[in-house]
C-alpha positions as semicolon CSV with decimal commas, in nm:
position;residue;x (nm);y (nm);z (nm)
1;X;-2,513;-0,916;-0,811
2;X;-2,437;-1,118;-0,504
3;X;-2,491;-1,484;-0,487
4;X;-2,774;-1,617;-0,273
5;X;-2,528;-1,753;-0,020
6;X;-2,353;-1,419;0,018
7;X;-2,684;-1,241;0,077
8;X;-2,771;-1,461;0,372
9;X;-2,427;-1,462;0,533
10;X;-2,303;-1,181;0,752
11;X;-1,952;-1,081;0,650
12;X;-1,679;-1,213;0,877
13;X;-1,464;-0,915;0,782
14;X;-1,681;-0,633;0,910
15;X;-1,490;-0,400;1,141
16;X;-1,550;-0,516;1,496
17;X;-1,595;-0,885;1,417
18;X;-1,378;-1,140;1,592
19;X;-1,192;-1,225;1,273
20;X;-1,128;-0,859;1,190
21;X;-0,990;-0,788;1,539
22;X;-0,759;-1,090;1,517
23;X;-0,652;-0,988;1,166
24;X;-0,567;-0,634;1,277
25;X;-0,392;-0,746;1,596
26;X;-0,152;-0,978;1,413
27;X;-0,078;-0,732;1,134
28;X;-0,014;-0,438;1,368
29;X;0,204;-0,648;1,600
30;X;0,431;-0,739;1,307
31;X;0,440;-0,391;1,149
32;X;0,789;-0,308;1,274
33;X;0,936;-0,646;1,188
34;X;0,951;-0,534;0,826
35;X;1,275;-0,361;0,724
36;X;1,276;-0,044;0,517
37;X;1,350;-0,179;0,171
38;X;1,364;0,146;-0,029
39;X;1,582;0,448;0,047
40;X;1,329;0,666;-0,136
41;X;1,092;0,599;0,152
42;X;1,344;0,746;0,396
43;X;1,480;1,043;0,206
44;X;1,169;1,147;0,013
45;X;0,907;1,094;0,285
46;X;1,035;1,020;0,637
47;X;1,297;1,295;0,620
48;X;1,060;1,571;0,501
49;X;0,812;1,451;0,765
50;X;1,087;1,486;1,026
51;X;1,153;1,837;0,895
52;X;0,785;1,930;0,933
53;X;0,782;1,800;1,291
54;X;1,127;1,905;1,417
55;X;1,265;2,157;1,168
56;X;1,555;1,932;1,059
57;X;1,610;1,651;0,815
58;X;1,770;1,563;0,483
59;X;1,636;1,721;0,165
60;X;1,649;1,559;-0,179
61;X;1,653;1,756;-0,501
62;X;1,290;1,662;-0,566
63;X;1,189;1,905;-0,288
64;X;1,396;2,190;-0,430
65;X;1,168;2,476;-0,546
66;X;1,309;2,474;-0,899
67;X;1,190;2,113;-0,943
68;X;0,902;2,071;-0,692
69;X;0,835;1,707;-0,777
70;X;0,693;1,611;-0,436
71;X;0,376;1,738;-0,272
72;X;0,370;1,816;0,098
73;X;0,001;1,728;0,109
74;X;0,091;1,361;0,122
75;X;0,286;1,412;0,446
76;X;0,042;1,633;0,636
77;X;-0,194;1,354;0,757
78;X;0,107;1,173;0,906
79;X;0,233;1,499;1,055
80;X;-0,105;1,559;1,218
81;X;-0,113;1,205;1,353
82;X;0,243;1,244;1,484
83;X;0,145;1,560;1,672
84;X;-0,144;1,374;1,835
85;X;0,083;1,085;1,934
86;X;0,344;1,326;2,072
87;X;0,075;1,487;2,286
88;X;-0,037;1,150;2,421
89;X;0,319;1,036;2,493
90;X;0,373;1,338;2,717
91;X;0,130;1,186;2,966
92;X;0,354;0,881;3,010
93;X;0,635;0,928;3,263
94;X;0,975;0,901;3,095
95;X;1,081;0,612;3,315
96;X;0,745;0,436;3,335
97;X;0,714;0,065;3,281
98;X;0,421;0,131;3,049
99;X;0,637;0,338;2,814
100;X;0,913;0,078;2,806
101;X;0,664;-0,202;2,745
102;X;0,516;0,000;2,460
103;X;0,867;0,047;2,325
104;X;0,939;-0,328;2,335
105;X;0,601;-0,415;2,186
106;X;0,627;-0,185;1,886
107;X;1,000;-0,209;1,820
108;X;1,008;-0,581;1,902
109;X;1,343;-0,578;2,073
110;X;1,567;-0,882;2,050
111;X;1,649;-1,089;2,355
112;X;1,982;-0,907;2,390
113;X;1,802;-0,582;2,469
114;X;1,597;-0,563;2,786
115;X;1,402;-0,282;2,940
116;X;1,673;-0,248;3,204
117;X;1,930;-0,171;2,931
118;X;1,726;0,123;2,803
119;X;1,796;0,461;2,954
120;X;1,503;0,673;3,076
121;X;1,327;0,796;2,763
122;X;1,284;1,166;2,694
123;X;0,949;1,337;2,644
124;X;0,987;1,316;2,266
125;X;1,102;0,960;2,201
126;X;1,147;0,966;1,825
127;X;1,215;0,595;1,758
128;X;0,901;0,510;1,953
129;X;0,706;0,771;1,756
130;X;0,847;0,626;1,434
131;X;0,730;0,277;1,532
132;X;0,385;0,408;1,624
133;X;0,354;0,585;1,288
134;X;0,446;0,266;1,100
135;X;0,190;0,076;1,307
136;X;-0,066;0,341;1,213
137;X;0,009;0,283;0,846
138;X;-0,054;-0,088;0,897
139;X;-0,379;-0,005;1,077
140;X;-0,497;0,200;0,779
141;X;-0,393;-0,077;0,543
142;X;-0,588;-0,330;0,751
143;X;-0,898;-0,112;0,736
144;X;-0,878;-0,098;0,358
145;X;-0,814;-0,473;0,337
146;X;-1,112;-0,555;0,557
147;X;-1,336;-0,317;0,362
148;X;-1,233;-0,484;0,037
149;X;-1,271;-0,835;0,178
150;X;-1,610;-0,754;0,328
151;X;-1,733;-0,625;-0,008
152;X;-1,611;-0,940;-0,184
153;X;-1,783;-1,150;0,083
154;X;-2,115;-0,967;0,047
155;X;-2,131;-0,910;-0,328
156;X;-1,940;-1,196;-0,493
157;X;-1,860;-1,494;-0,271
158;X;-1,762;-1,568;0,091
159;X;-1,523;-1,835;-0,033
160;X;-1,339;-1,592;-0,258
161;X;-1,319;-1,347;0,032
162;X;-1,160;-1,611;0,257
163;X;-0,906;-1,714;-0,007
164;X;-0,820;-1,351;-0,085
165;X;-0,773;-1,280;0,287
166;X;-0,547;-1,583;0,322
167;X;-0,330;-1,474;0,029
168;X;-0,317;-1,112;0,143
169;X;-0,234;-1,205;0,501
170;X;0,051;-1,443;0,420
171;X;0,228;-1,291;0,118
172;X;0,571;-1,139;0,170
173;X;0,478;-0,853;-0,062
174;X;0,212;-0,716;0,173
175;X;0,446;-0,772;0,469
176;X;0,680;-0,494;0,357
177;X;0,444;-0,288;0,140
178;X;0,178;-0,221;0,404
179;X;0,391;-0,029;0,662
180;X;0,578;0,169;0,395
181;X;0,539;0,547;0,376
182;X;0,539;0,547;-0,004
183;X;0,286;0,679;-0,257
184;X;0,265;0,335;-0,418
185;X;0,166;0,182;-0,082
186;X;-0,091;0,456;-0,024
187;X;-0,233;0,404;-0,373
188;X;-0,268;0,035;-0,288
189;X;-0,473;0,133;0,019
190;X;-0,686;0,385;-0,169
191;X;-0,752;0,138;-0,453
192;X;-0,887;-0,113;-0,201
193;X;-1,121;0,151;-0,057
194;X;-1,232;0,252;-0,405
195;X;-1,289;-0,109;-0,510
196;X;-1,482;-0,185;-0,189
197;X;-1,720;0,101;-0,260
198;X;-1,761;0,011;-0,624
199;X;-1,846;-0,350;-0,546
200;X;-2,128;-0,224;-0,324
201;X;-2,255;0,009;-0,596
202;X;-2,135;0,331;-0,433
203;X;-1,967;0,466;-0,745
204;X;-1,947;0,825;-0,621
205;X;-1,731;0,727;-0,325
206;X;-1,527;0,493;-0,546
207;X;-1,442;0,778;-0,781
208;X;-1,368;1,011;-0,487
209;X;-1,107;0,771;-0,345
210;X;-0,955;0,751;-0,692
211;X;-0,933;1,132;-0,714
212;X;-0,759;1,144;-0,377
213;X;-0,508;0,885;-0,499
214;X;-0,434;1,073;-0,819
215;X;-0,429;1,432;-0,692
216;X;-0,327;1,421;-0,325
217;X;-0,068;1,142;-0,309
218;X;0,171;1,291;-0,562
219;X;0,182;0,992;-0,796
220;X;-0,040;1,083;-1,094
221;X;0,053;0,770;-1,290
222;X;-0,192;0,573;-1,076
223;X;-0,479;0,737;-1,266
224;X;-0,481;0,440;-1,504
225;X;-0,589;0,218;-1,213
226;X;-0,914;0,412;-1,184
227;X;-1,008;0,449;-1,551
228;X;-1,231;0,143;-1,533
229;X;-1,388;0,286;-1,215
230;X;-1,505;0,596;-1,400
231;X;-1,614;0,409;-1,712
232;X;-1,816;0,163;-1,500
233;X;-1,995;0,451;-1,326
234;X;-2,077;0,612;-1,661
235;X;-2,201;0,283;-1,804
236;X;-2,425;0,224;-1,502
237;X;-2,567;0,575;-1,538
238;X;-2,640;0,510;-1,906
239;X;-2,819;0,177;-1,856
240;X;-2,985;0,239;-1,518
241;X;-3,350;0,149;-1,497
242;X;-3,457;0,512;-1,469
243;X;-3,285;0,595;-1,797
244;X;-3,427;0,299;-1,989
245;X;-3,791;0,406;-1,971
246;X;-3,953;0,384;-2,308
247;X;-4,027;0,749;-2,366
248;X;-3,914;1,021;-2,600
249;X;-3,670;1,159;-2,345
250;X;-3,475;0,833;-2,297
251;X;-3,157;0,961;-2,462
252;X;-3,183;1,290;-2,278
253;X;-3,221;1,110;-1,946
254;X;-2,908;0,905;-2,016
255;X;-2,712;1,218;-2,100
256;X;-2,830;1,395;-1,785
257;X;-2,734;1,103;-1,560
258;X;-2,393;1,069;-1,722
259;X;-2,350;1,444;-1,702
260;X;-2,417;1,433;-1,327
261;X;-2,138;1,180;-1,285
262;X;-1,895;1,393;-1,485
263;X;-1,988;1,720;-1,316
264;X;-1,967;1,567;-0,968
265;X;-1,627;1,421;-1,052
266;X;-1,504;1,752;-1,192
267;X;-1,619;1,946;-0,884
268;X;-1,451;1,700;-0,649
269;X;-1,130;1,717;-0,856
270;X;-1,131;2,099;-0,852
271;X;-1,178;2,113;-0,474
272;X;-0,906;1,854;-0,406
273;X;-0,662;2,018;-0,647
274;X;-0,727;2,362;-0,499
275;X;-0,651;2,235;-0,148
276;X;-0,336;2,061;-0,273
277;X;-0,206;2,372;-0,448
278;X;-0,278;2,595;-0,148
279;X;-0,080;2,368;0,082
280;X;0,208;2,334;-0,164
281;X;0,207;2,711;-0,210
282;X;0,261;2,745;0,164
283;X;0,560;2,508;0,164
284;X;0,720;2,608;-0,168
285;X;0,646;2,979;-0,145
286;X;0,507;2,987;-0,498
287;X;0,234;2,832;-0,709
288;X;0,346;2,484;-0,814
289;X;0,185;2,160;-0,925
290;X;0,406;1,868;-0,819
291;X;0,183;1,608;-0,984
292;X;0,226;1,787;-1,318
293;X;0,599;1,834;-1,265
294;X;0,662;1,469;-1,181
295;X;0,446;1,353;-1,470
296;X;0,639;1,568;-1,717
297;X;0,973;1,464;-1,570
298;X;0,901;1,091;-1,599
299;X;0,687;1,084;-1,911
300;X;0,872;1,318;-2,144
301;X;1,228;1,364;-2,022
302;X;1,296;1,000;-1,942
303;X;1,467;1,121;-1,628
304;X;1,385;0,811;-1,431
305;X;1,630;0,611;-1,644
306;X;1,915;0,791;-1,468
307;X;1,848;0,566;-1,169
308;X;1,904;0,240;-1,353
309;X;1,734;0,017;-1,605
310;X;1,635;-0,346;-1,571
311;X;1,512;-0,620;-1,807
312;X;1,149;-0,732;-1,811
313;X;1,242;-1,036;-1,602
314;X;1,303;-0,804;-1,304
315;X;0,932;-0,776;-1,226
316;X;0,862;-1,145;-1,275
317;X;1,143;-1,231;-1,034
318;X;0,998;-0,988;-0,780
319;X;0,653;-1,139;-0,812
320;X;0,790;-1,488;-0,766
321;X;0,986;-1,381;-0,457
322;X;0,698;-1,198;-0,294
323;X;0,400;-1,404;-0,413
324;X;0,548;-1,722;-0,567
325;X;0,271;-1,933;-0,726
326;X;-0,001;-1,696;-0,600
327;X;0,143;-1,423;-0,822
328;X;0,131;-1,650;-1,127
329;X;-0,232;-1,741;-1,056
330;X;-0,316;-1,374;-1,010
331;X;-0,175;-1,276;-1,348
332;X;-0,348;-1,567;-1,524
333;X;-0,685;-1,510;-1,357
334;X;-0,829;-1,267;-1,612
335;X;-0,729;-1,477;-1,917
336;X;-0,875;-1,787;-1,745
337;X;-1,199;-1,608;-1,660
338;X;-1,241;-1,452;-2,004
339;X;-1,151;-1,782;-2,172
340;X;-1,418;-1,967;-1,978
341;X;-1,680;-1,703;-2,063
342;X;-1,582;-1,719;-2,431
343;X;-1,617;-2,097;-2,433
344;X;-1,951;-2,072;-2,252
345;X;-2,088;-1,836;-2,517
346;X;-1,943;-2,044;-2,800
347;X;-2,092;-2,369;-2,665
348;X;-2,415;-2,260;-2,493
349;X;-2,553;-2,614;-2,465
350;X;-2,247;-2,742;-2,281
351;X;-2,277;-2,725;-1,903
352;X;-1,903;-2,760;-1,861
353;X;-1,839;-2,384;-1,890
354;X;-2,148;-2,252;-1,714
355;X;-2,161;-2,122;-1,358
356;X;-2,477;-2,153;-1,153
357;X;-2,592;-2,071;-0,800
358;X;-2,459;-2,403;-0,673
359;X;-2,099;-2,288;-0,711
360;X;-1,892;-2,058;-0,494
361;X;-1,992;-1,751;-0,695
362;X;-2,260;-1,724;-0,960
363;X;-2,194;-1,637;-1,321
364;X;-2,367;-1,302;-1,271
365;X;-2,072;-1,184;-1,057
366;X;-1,825;-1,231;-1,343
367;X;-1,860;-0,868;-1,447
368;X;-1,752;-0,754;-1,099
369;X;-1,453;-0,988;-1,108
370;X;-1,345;-0,852;-1,445
371;X;-1,392;-0,496;-1,316
372;X;-1,149;-0,568;-1,032
373;X;-0,888;-0,740;-1,252
374;X;-0,873;-0,512;-1,555
375;X;-0,674;-0,234;-1,376
376;X;-0,399;-0,484;-1,293
377;X;-0,340;-0,571;-1,658
378;X;-0,357;-0,206;-1,766
379;X;-0,094;-0,126;-1,502
380;X;0,132;-0,412;-1,611
381;X;0,099;-0,311;-1,977
382;X;0,222;0,040;-1,892
383;X;0,476;-0,024;-1,615
384;X;0,644;-0,347;-1,729
385;X;0,792;-0,211;-2,056
386;X;0,940;0,097;-1,883
387;X;1,322;0,071;-1,870
388;X;1,343;0,196;-1,509
389;X;1,193;-0,061;-1,274
390;X;1,144;-0,068;-0,899
391;X;0,973;-0,318;-0,675
392;X;0,749;-0,050;-0,521
393;X;0,592;0,015;-0,862
394;X;0,412;-0,318;-0,819
395;X;0,258;-0,233;-0,481
396;X;-0,072;-0,098;-0,625
397;X;-0,158;-0,431;-0,790
398;X;-0,090;-0,648;-0,485
399;X;-0,461;-0,661;-0,384
400;X;-0,558;-0,757;-0,740
401;X;-0,300;-1,035;-0,747
402;X;-0,446;-1,188;-0,429
403;X;-0,803;-1,153;-0,553
404;X;-0,706;-1,284;-0,896
405;X;-0,532;-1,588;-0,750
406;X;-0,855;-1,673;-0,567
407;X;-1,055;-1,641;-0,888
408;X;-0,810;-1,860;-1,081
409;X;-0,822;-2,123;-0,807
410;X;-1,202;-2,117;-0,813
411;X;-1,213;-2,157;-1,191
412;X;-0,968;-2,447;-1,184
413;X;-1,150;-2,626;-0,903
414;X;-1,493;-2,578;-1,059
415;X;-1,370;-2,698;-1,398
416;X;-1,215;-3,005;-1,236
417;X;-1,537;-3,086;-1,052
418;X;-1,748;-3,050;-1,364
419;X;-1,512;-3,272;-1,563
420;X;-1,540;-3,536;-1,288
421;X;-1,918;-3,507;-1,293
422;X;-1,916;-3,582;-1,665
423;X;-1,683;-3,876;-1,620
424;X;-1,875;-4,014;-1,322
425;X;-2,230;-3,879;-1,360
426;X;-2,383;-4,104;-1,093
427;X;-2,138;-4,013;-0,817
428;X;-2,149;-3,702;-0,605
429;X;-1,827;-3,519;-0,688
430;X;-1,926;-3,168;-0,580
431;X;-1,844;-3,113;-0,210
432;X;-2,020;-2,857;0,005
433;X;-1,910;-2,490;-0,017
434;X;-1,737;-2,514;0,321
435;X;-1,538;-2,817;0,212
436;X;-1,446;-2,640;-0,111
437;X;-1,329;-2,339;0,087
438;X;-1,115;-2,557;0,314
439;X;-0,976;-2,747;0,017
440;X;-0,869;-2,419;-0,142
441;X;-0,694;-2,312;0,178
442;X;-0,511;-2,643;0,187
443;X;-0,396;-2,598;-0,173
444;X;-0,275;-2,245;-0,097
445;X;-0,099;-2,341;0,227
446;X;0,237;-2,456;0,080
447;X;0,275;-2,124;-0,098
448;X;0,173;-1,938;0,218
449;X;0,449;-2,118;0,411
450;X;0,704;-2,009;0,150
451;X;0,587;-1,647;0,169
452;X;0,589;-1,640;0,550
453;X;0,940;-1,786;0,544
454;X;1,055;-1,506;0,318
455;X;0,897;-1,247;0,550
456;X;1,088;-1,389;0,845
457;X;1,406;-1,394;0,635
458;X;1,360;-1,026;0,545
459;X;1,336;-0,940;0,912
460;X;1,621;-1,166;1,022
461;X;1,874;-1,068;0,756
462;X;1,785;-0,705;0,678
463;X;1,684;-0,545;1,009
464;X;2,040;-0,455;1,114
465;X;2,017;-0,083;1,014
466;X;1,712;-0,028;1,234
467;X;1,874;-0,215;1,524
468;X;2,202;-0,028;1,484
469;X;2,053;0,321;1,483
470;X;1,826;0,233;1,774
471;X;2,142;0,135;1,961
472;X;2,296;0,474;1,876
473;X;1,991;0,655;2,003
474;X;1,935;0,471;2,328
475;X;2,279;0,354;2,437
476;X;2,547;0,578;2,298
477;X;2,432;0,914;2,168
478;X;2,184;0,973;2,450
479;X;2,438;0,881;2,717
480;X;2,548;1,129;2,981
481;X;2,882;1,187;2,805
482;X;2,713;1,386;2,528
483;X;2,479;1,590;2,750
484;X;2,707;1,896;2,764
485;X;2,729;1,897;2,386
486;X;2,352;1,905;2,351
487;X;2,326;2,184;2,605
488;X;2,586;2,390;2,420
489;X;2,405;2,331;2,089
490;X;2,710;2,161;1,941
491;X;2,622;1,929;1,655
492;X;2,722;1,564;1,668
493;X;2,759;1,394;1,329
494;X;2,669;1,035;1,258
495;X;2,862;0,954;0,942
496;X;2,795;0,691;0,679
497;X;2,972;0,608;0,355
498;X;2,883;0,370;0,074
499;X;2,582;0,228;0,258
500;X;2,413;0,568;0,306
501;X;2,095;0,420;0,160
502;X;2,050;0,204;0,472
503;X;1,997;0,508;0,697
504;X;1,652;0,459;0,856
505;X;1,572;0,834;0,894
506;X;1,641;1,118;1,134
507;X;1,380;0,975;1,370
508;X;1,675;0,772;1,502
509;X;1,894;1,077;1,564
510;X;1,858;1,266;1,894
511;X;1,854;1,649;1,913
512;X;2,160;1,831;1,782
513;X;2,269;1,525;1,587
514;X;2,296;1,526;1,210
515;X;2,369;1,276;0,936
516;X;2,700;1,318;0,755
517;X;2,837;1,151;0,442
518;X;3,190;1,024;0,400
519;X;3,346;0,997;0,056
520;X;3,281;0,659;-0,106
521;X;3,253;0,494;-0,445
522;X;2,908;0,648;-0,490
523;X;2,941;0,954;-0,714
524;X;2,576;1,058;-0,741
525;X;2,398;1,346;-0,574
526;X;2,328;1,287;-0,205
527;X;2,061;1,456;0,007
528;X;2,156;1,772;0,194
529;X;2,019;1,907;0,523
530;X;1,703;2,116;0,501
531;X;1,769;2,483;0,564
532;X;1,538;2,687;0,783
533;X;1,356;2,793;0,465
534;X;1,265;2,435;0,371
535;X;1,159;2,418;0,006
536;X;1,112;2,792;-0,033
537;X;1,476;2,865;-0,121
């Protein structure tokens, strides 16, 4: 149930509002400032995408038909978008000022690189396409963020929506998670869309987004994030007003309504899974289920431990780096909220633990807050103890951390105000909602400055690989000296050694150029070029 204030206030985060346009503009303009922090993003997703588009790229063993751990369905929306962008780019003259300005805007060239230094671009400018695809990922992430924030604004509290937006906008975690072509980033986006629909009472759409995340992204472990979504929909069906009529068929009505939810979910799951298997059949040449294969590989064989194990402190260090104090507040939000509700029920006559309509959000919205926070703690309970740890495994809970930090801040501020009202009953200690909102932003500002500083540091100190390979593409490899080689179909190799994992993808290699590996201290299995058969042989 929304608070009375939220009902009367039009959401500032609706698509098309001034705030939403500003939010999107800033996020999209900084999309390509973020470095690629995970080589899995390059070799498991950008490289197969390059293969779909151009027929070349590096193949990891996960795409081998005998393993089939990755689904091609995840890449097809990006491939379709890339085809549309390629078509549009053909209408821009190769030497046009518009194209070069678009290049500088998206790739954010340093002052040492000017438009005059760049050679005339070909019809299929792959680094520019790469930058546009990353910007598109940010655009999709912004849409999910604004949908989630708008739902919080309308159903829980405008103040919580503003605080959540502030945390989400400034944290270093979202800076590099949002433009990443990774299943964990996509799950983060889909969870926001699911949560936005569930907050508004559209449980069918909430479950549908969850099914897409589980079945079409290729990361079935995220199913635990949507368990509460399904249980909430079933509970609402069981206690809905139409099923609580005092008649002899009350139990039957409950069963029918719950059955409708289950049948609808099953039908949607069957349709999605059928589409996924048909597409993977086309690319693998046989019937496979990558989501089942990857689940078995990680859950039973313990294969992920081959790629390193880390202590539990690894995740806490990551949260402190990417969220600092906001991450701590986010984790503590559910215990704080549940503790306050327990105290309120244990001491019903004490006003100290009660929430009324005069506060940011009413006590009736507590159930929605808990619904949004429970998946985060389920995820941490499952992921944290696993020996193999990666930063990207935390991406799905980033929205919950920001929302949770806002809830924790609200609880602390409200408790402080109520304690002051007991100490000084004759004085007015409760400021207006707008002043409370501004006070919260002030309290969060120091931590926002730290996070923004880390984001700038990530760009400044870790963007060299992208800059280097852009230089190869535009200044050296595409120079006139190599033109005869390209015409004669002779392959030029760009070789890397121990730092192979910094390669930003074949989108930075011109035609007839291929990545090569020199011998180094790394003794593991390296990706190999896709053959013309792709994953079929």
